[in-house]
Amino acid sequence: MSVIVETYKDLMSRGDPRTVNWFLISSPFPLLCIISTYLYFCISLGPRIMQNRKPFTLRKTLIVYNFIQVVLSAYMVYEGSMAGWLTDYNWGCQPVDYADTPKAMRMARGCYIYFSCKLIELLDTIFFVMRKKDRQISFLHLYHHAMMPICGWIGTRFVPGGHGTLLGVINSFIHILMYAYYMLSAFGPEVQKYLWWKKHITSMQLVQFVIILIHNVQLEFRECNFPRPLSRLLILNAVLFIYLFGSFYVRTYNNKGKTEKVTSAKPNGEITNGIAKSNGYTNGSLSNGHAKSNGHAKSNGHAMSNGHTKAE
C-alpha cells in the first residue's frame, strides 16, 4: 500500500503548478466520484426512477442547452487557434509551454474550459434518461462521456498546452456542428427535412480520430519534448474510438441502406422484419413526444458523432 501511495504522490508532484489549485484539478478523486455517480445514475438509478413515470419532453431545455454548447465549442476553437494552432504552434512537435506568460496561460485556461465542458456534456445522457430514451444509452455513448472528462483532467493537470491540445480544437469544431444539429432537431419534426447532414458529422468524427492518431504516432519516430506516455494514451484512445465509431457507422448507415432496399421492394404499407414501412415511418415514438398525424412516429435511431443515439 505504501508503494501505491508513494507512486501517487510522485505522479501528482509532476503536475503543472499553475493549474494545481484550480477547481477539481488538484486531485483525481472528485472527478472519479462524479464519473462513478454519472454511470450509476444513467445505467441503474435513473431508469428505475423513470420506470413508472411519463417521459419528460424538455424541448425548451434542449434548445437552450444545445445553443450554449454551440457557443462554448466555438469559443474553444477560437481560443485554441489563437493561443497556438493558427499562430506559432508546430504541427510536427509542440512541447508544453509551462511559463507564466499571458499566451501560455491562455492555452492553459482553454484546456480547463474544455475539461469543464466535458463535465457539462454528461447532461446529454441525463436528458436521455429523463426522456426515457434508454436504448440510446449505448456502450459507445457511456464510454465516450466517461473518458473525455478524464482526458480533459489529465491535460489540465499535467500538460495544459502543447501537442495534445489539437484534439480539443478539432473536437470542439465538430461539436459546433453536432450541437447545432441537436438544437435544430429539438424544434420538432417540421425541421427534419433540413437535417440531412448528420451522417457527415459521424464521418467527420472518424476523420478527427485518424488525424489525432497520425498526429501522435509521429512522436514515436522523432524526438519531442512532450510526455510520450500521454501521446501513447491519445493513440490508444484514437484507435478505440475509430473502431467504435467505425462499427457504428457500418451498422447504422451501410446496413440501413441495405434494409431500405429490401423494404422498398415490398408493397406499400407492408412491414418486414420489424423495419419501417416503405413510407419511412415506424411505430416508435418521437423524442419530443409529438406523434405524426397518420399515427406513426418518426424514428431515425441514429447515433451522433459523440456516441449519442439520437431519435428525432
Coordinates of C-alpha atoms in Angstrom, one line a residue:
M1 CA 0.0 0.0 0.0
S2 CA 2.8 2.4 0.9
V3 CA 4.3 1.8 -2.6
I4 CA 1.0 2.8 -4.2
V5 CA 0.8 6.0 -2.0
E6 CA 4.3 7.0 -2.9
T7 CA 3.8 6.4 -6.6
Y8 CA 0.6 8.5 -6.4
K9 CA 2.4 11.3 -4.6
D10 CA 5.3 11.2 -7.1
L11 CA 2.8 11.4 -10.0
M12 CA 0.9 14.3 -8.6
S13 CA 4.2 16.2 -7.9
R14 CA 4.8 16.2 -11.7
G15 CA 1.7 18.2 -12.4
D16 CA 1.6 21.8 -13.6
P17 CA 1.9 24.1 -10.6
R18 CA -0.1 26.8 -12.5
T19 CA -3.3 24.7 -12.5
V20 CA -2.9 22.6 -9.3
N21 CA -5.3 24.8 -7.3
W22 CA -8.0 25.1 -9.9
F23 CA -11.4 23.7 -9.1
L24 CA -11.5 19.9 -9.4
I25 CA -7.9 19.7 -10.6
S26 CA -5.8 19.2 -7.5
S27 CA -6.9 15.6 -7.1
P28 CA -8.5 13.0 -9.4
F29 CA -10.8 11.6 -6.7
P30 CA -13.6 14.3 -7.0
L31 CA -13.7 13.7 -10.8
L32 CA -13.8 9.9 -10.3
C33 CA -16.7 10.3 -7.9
I34 CA -18.6 12.4 -10.5
I35 CA -18.0 9.8 -13.2
S36 CA -19.0 6.9 -11.0
T37 CA -22.2 8.7 -9.9
Y38 CA -23.0 9.5 -13.5
L39 CA -22.6 5.9 -14.6
Y40 CA -24.6 4.6 -11.7
F41 CA -27.5 7.1 -12.4
C42 CA -27.6 6.5 -16.1
I43 CA -27.3 2.7 -16.0
S44 CA -29.3 1.8 -13.0
L45 CA -30.8 4.5 -10.7
G46 CA -32.2 6.8 -13.4
P47 CA -34.1 4.2 -15.4
R48 CA -35.6 2.8 -12.2
I49 CA -36.8 6.2 -11.1
M50 CA -38.3 6.8 -14.5
Q51 CA -39.8 3.3 -14.9
N52 CA -43.3 4.2 -13.8
R53 CA -43.2 7.9 -14.9
K54 CA -44.0 9.6 -18.1
P55 CA -41.0 10.8 -20.1
F56 CA -40.1 14.5 -19.9
T57 CA -40.2 16.4 -23.2
L58 CA -37.6 19.0 -22.3
R59 CA -38.0 20.8 -25.6
K60 CA -37.1 24.3 -24.5
T61 CA -34.4 23.0 -22.2
L62 CA -32.7 21.1 -25.0
I63 CA -32.8 24.1 -27.3
V64 CA -31.2 26.4 -24.7
Y65 CA -28.7 23.7 -23.6
N66 CA -27.5 22.9 -27.2
F67 CA -27.3 26.6 -28.1
I68 CA -25.0 27.1 -25.1
Q69 CA -22.9 24.1 -26.2
V70 CA -22.5 25.6 -29.7
V71 CA -21.3 28.9 -28.2
L72 CA -18.8 27.2 -25.8
S73 CA -17.5 25.0 -28.6
A74 CA -17.0 28.0 -30.9
Y75 CA -15.2 29.8 -28.1
M76 CA -12.8 26.9 -27.5
V77 CA -12.0 26.6 -31.2
Y78 CA -11.1 30.3 -31.3
E79 CA -9.0 30.2 -28.1
G80 CA -7.1 27.1 -29.1
S81 CA -6.4 28.6 -32.6
M82 CA -5.3 32.0 -31.4
A83 CA -3.3 30.7 -28.5
G84 CA -1.3 28.3 -30.7
W85 CA -2.5 26.2 -33.5
L86 CA -3.1 29.1 -36.0
T87 CA -0.2 31.2 -34.7
D88 CA 3.1 29.6 -33.7
Y89 CA 2.4 26.0 -32.7
N90 CA 4.5 23.4 -34.6
W91 CA 2.2 20.7 -36.1
G92 CA 5.1 18.1 -36.0
C93 CA 6.2 18.6 -32.4
Q94 CA 4.9 21.1 -29.9
P95 CA 6.2 20.9 -26.3
V96 CA 4.2 22.3 -23.5
D97 CA 4.9 25.9 -22.5
Y98 CA 4.9 25.9 -18.7
A99 CA 5.7 29.6 -18.5
D100 CA 3.5 32.1 -16.6
T101 CA 3.1 34.3 -19.7
P102 CA -0.3 35.6 -21.0
K103 CA -0.1 33.4 -24.1
A104 CA 0.8 30.2 -22.2
M105 CA -1.8 30.8 -19.6
R106 CA -4.4 31.4 -22.3
M107 CA -3.9 27.9 -23.6
A108 CA -3.9 26.5 -20.1
R109 CA -7.3 28.2 -19.4
G110 CA -8.5 26.8 -22.7
C111 CA -7.7 23.3 -21.5
Y112 CA -9.6 23.9 -18.3
I113 CA -12.6 25.2 -20.1
Y114 CA -12.5 22.1 -22.4
F115 CA -12.4 19.9 -19.3
S116 CA -15.3 21.8 -17.7
C117 CA -17.4 21.4 -20.9
K118 CA -16.8 17.6 -20.9
L119 CA -18.4 17.6 -17.4
I120 CA -21.3 19.7 -18.6
E121 CA -21.8 17.2 -21.5
L122 CA -22.7 14.5 -19.0
L123 CA -26.1 16.1 -19.1
D124 CA -26.6 14.6 -22.5
T125 CA -27.1 11.2 -21.0
I126 CA -29.2 12.5 -18.1
F127 CA -31.6 14.1 -20.6
F128 CA -31.8 10.7 -22.3
V129 CA -32.8 9.1 -19.0
M130 CA -35.4 11.8 -18.3
R131 CA -36.9 11.3 -21.7
K132 CA -36.8 7.5 -21.3
K133 CA -34.5 7.0 -24.3
D134 CA -32.7 4.2 -22.6
R135 CA -31.9 2.3 -25.8
Q136 CA -29.8 5.3 -26.9
I137 CA -27.5 4.9 -23.9
S138 CA -25.1 2.6 -25.6
F139 CA -21.6 1.4 -24.6
L140 CA -20.1 3.8 -27.1
H141 CA -22.1 6.7 -25.6
L142 CA -21.2 5.9 -22.0
Y143 CA -17.5 5.2 -22.8
H144 CA -17.2 8.5 -24.7
H145 CA -18.8 10.6 -22.0
A146 CA -16.9 8.9 -19.1
M147 CA -13.5 9.0 -20.8
M148 CA -13.4 12.6 -22.2
P149 CA -13.6 14.3 -18.8
I150 CA -10.7 12.1 -17.6
C151 CA -8.7 13.0 -20.7
G152 CA -9.5 16.7 -20.0
W153 CA -8.4 16.4 -16.4
I154 CA -5.1 14.8 -17.3
G155 CA -4.5 17.5 -19.9
T156 CA -5.3 20.3 -17.5
R157 CA -3.3 18.8 -14.6
F158 CA -0.2 17.7 -16.4
V159 CA 0.0 19.2 -19.9
P160 CA -2.2 22.2 -20.3
G161 CA -0.8 23.2 -23.7
G162 CA 1.4 21.7 -26.4
H163 CA 0.9 18.8 -28.8
G164 CA -2.1 17.2 -27.2
T165 CA -4.3 20.3 -27.4
L166 CA -5.0 19.7 -31.1
L167 CA -7.6 17.1 -30.0
G168 CA -9.6 19.7 -28.1
V169 CA -9.6 22.2 -31.1
I170 CA -10.8 19.6 -33.6
N171 CA -13.3 18.0 -31.3
S172 CA -14.7 21.4 -30.4
F173 CA -15.1 22.3 -34.1
I174 CA -17.1 19.1 -34.7
H175 CA -19.2 19.8 -31.6
I176 CA -20.3 23.1 -33.1
L177 CA -22.0 21.2 -35.9
M178 CA -23.2 18.4 -33.7
Y179 CA -24.9 20.5 -31.1
A180 CA -26.3 22.8 -33.8
Y181 CA -27.9 19.6 -35.2
Y182 CA -29.3 18.7 -31.8
M183 CA -30.6 22.2 -31.2
L184 CA -32.4 22.3 -34.6
S185 CA -33.8 18.8 -34.1
A186 CA -35.3 19.8 -30.8
F187 CA -37.6 22.2 -32.6
G188 CA -39.6 19.3 -33.8
P189 CA -40.4 17.3 -36.9
E190 CA -41.0 20.3 -39.1
V191 CA -37.3 20.9 -39.4
Q192 CA -36.3 17.2 -40.1
K193 CA -36.1 17.8 -43.9
Y194 CA -33.3 20.3 -43.3
L195 CA -31.2 17.9 -41.1
W196 CA -29.8 15.7 -43.9
W197 CA -26.2 16.2 -42.7
K198 CA -26.0 14.1 -39.6
K199 CA -24.3 11.2 -41.4
H200 CA -21.5 13.6 -42.4
I201 CA -20.9 14.5 -38.7
T202 CA -20.1 10.9 -37.9
S203 CA -17.8 10.8 -40.9
M204 CA -16.0 14.0 -39.6
Q205 CA -15.7 12.4 -36.2
L206 CA -13.9 9.4 -37.7
V207 CA -11.6 11.7 -39.7
Q208 CA -10.9 13.5 -36.4
F209 CA -9.6 10.4 -34.7
V210 CA -7.5 9.5 -37.7
I211 CA -5.9 12.9 -37.6
I212 CA -5.2 12.6 -33.9
L213 CA -3.8 9.1 -34.4
I214 CA -1.3 10.3 -37.1
H215 CA -0.5 13.4 -35.1
N216 CA 0.6 11.4 -32.1
V217 CA 2.1 8.3 -33.9
Q218 CA 4.7 10.6 -35.5
L219 CA 6.1 11.3 -32.0
E220 CA 7.2 7.7 -31.8
F221 CA 9.7 8.3 -34.6
R222 CA 11.1 11.7 -33.6
E223 CA 12.4 13.5 -30.5
C224 CA 9.9 15.8 -29.0
N225 CA 9.8 17.3 -25.5
F226 CA 6.2 16.1 -25.0
P227 CA 5.4 13.3 -22.5
R228 CA 5.4 10.1 -24.5
P229 CA 3.1 8.2 -22.1
L230 CA 0.4 10.8 -22.8
S231 CA 0.9 10.7 -26.6
R232 CA 0.5 6.9 -26.4
L233 CA -2.6 7.3 -24.4
L234 CA -4.0 9.5 -27.1
I235 CA -3.0 6.9 -29.7
L236 CA -4.8 4.2 -27.8
N237 CA -7.9 6.3 -27.3
A238 CA -7.9 7.2 -31.0
V239 CA -7.7 3.6 -32.1
L240 CA -10.6 2.6 -29.7
F241 CA -12.8 5.4 -31.0
I242 CA -12.0 4.6 -34.6
Y243 CA -13.1 1.0 -34.0
L244 CA -16.3 2.0 -32.0
F245 CA -17.4 4.8 -34.3
G246 CA -16.4 2.8 -37.4
S247 CA -18.5 -0.1 -36.3
F248 CA -21.4 2.2 -35.5
Y249 CA -21.1 3.8 -39.0
V250 CA -21.2 0.5 -40.8
R251 CA -24.1 -0.8 -38.6
T252 CA -26.2 2.3 -38.9
Y253 CA -25.7 3.7 -42.4
N254 CA -24.5 0.8 -44.5
N255 CA -26.9 -1.7 -43.0
K256 CA -29.7 0.9 -43.2
G257 CA -29.1 1.3 -46.9
K258 CA -29.5 -2.5 -47.4
T259 CA -32.6 -2.5 -45.3
E260 CA -34.2 0.3 -47.2
K261 CA -33.6 -1.5 -50.5
V262 CA -35.4 -4.6 -49.1
T263 CA -38.2 -2.6 -47.7
S264 CA -38.8 -0.6 -50.9
A265 CA -39.3 -3.8 -52.8
K266 CA -42.3 -4.7 -50.6
P267 CA -45.8 -3.4 -51.2
N268 CA -46.6 0.0 -49.6
G269 CA -47.6 -0.4 -46.0
E270 CA -46.0 -3.9 -45.5
I271 CA -43.7 -4.2 -42.6
T272 CA -40.7 -6.6 -43.0
N273 CA -38.6 -7.9 -40.1
G274 CA -40.0 -5.1 -37.9
I275 CA -38.4 -2.4 -40.1
A276 CA -40.1 0.8 -41.0
K277 CA -42.8 0.8 -43.6
S278 CA -41.8 2.0 -47.1
N279 CA -43.3 5.4 -46.4
G280 CA -40.4 6.0 -43.9
Y281 CA -42.3 5.7 -40.6
T282 CA -42.2 3.2 -37.8
N283 CA -44.2 2.7 -34.6
G284 CA -41.5 4.3 -32.4
S285 CA -42.0 7.5 -30.6
L286 CA -40.7 10.9 -31.4
S287 CA -38.0 12.3 -29.0
N288 CA -40.1 15.4 -28.5
G289 CA -43.2 13.4 -27.8
H290 CA -45.2 14.6 -30.9
A291 CA -47.0 11.9 -32.9
K292 CA -47.4 12.1 -36.7
S293 CA -50.9 12.6 -38.0
N294 CA -51.0 9.1 -39.6
G295 CA -50.5 7.5 -36.2
H296 CA -46.9 6.7 -36.9
A297 CA -44.0 8.4 -35.2
K298 CA -40.8 9.3 -36.9
S299 CA -37.7 7.5 -35.7
N300 CA -34.2 7.5 -37.2
G301 CA -32.4 5.8 -34.4
H302 CA -29.1 7.2 -35.4
A303 CA -26.2 7.8 -33.0
M304 CA -24.4 11.1 -33.4
S305 CA -20.6 11.6 -33.5
N306 CA -20.1 11.9 -29.8
G307 CA -21.7 8.5 -29.2
H308 CA -25.3 9.5 -28.8
T309 CA -28.1 7.6 -30.4
K310 CA -30.4 10.3 -31.5
A311 CA -34.1 9.8 -32.2
E312 CA -35.8 12.8 -33.8

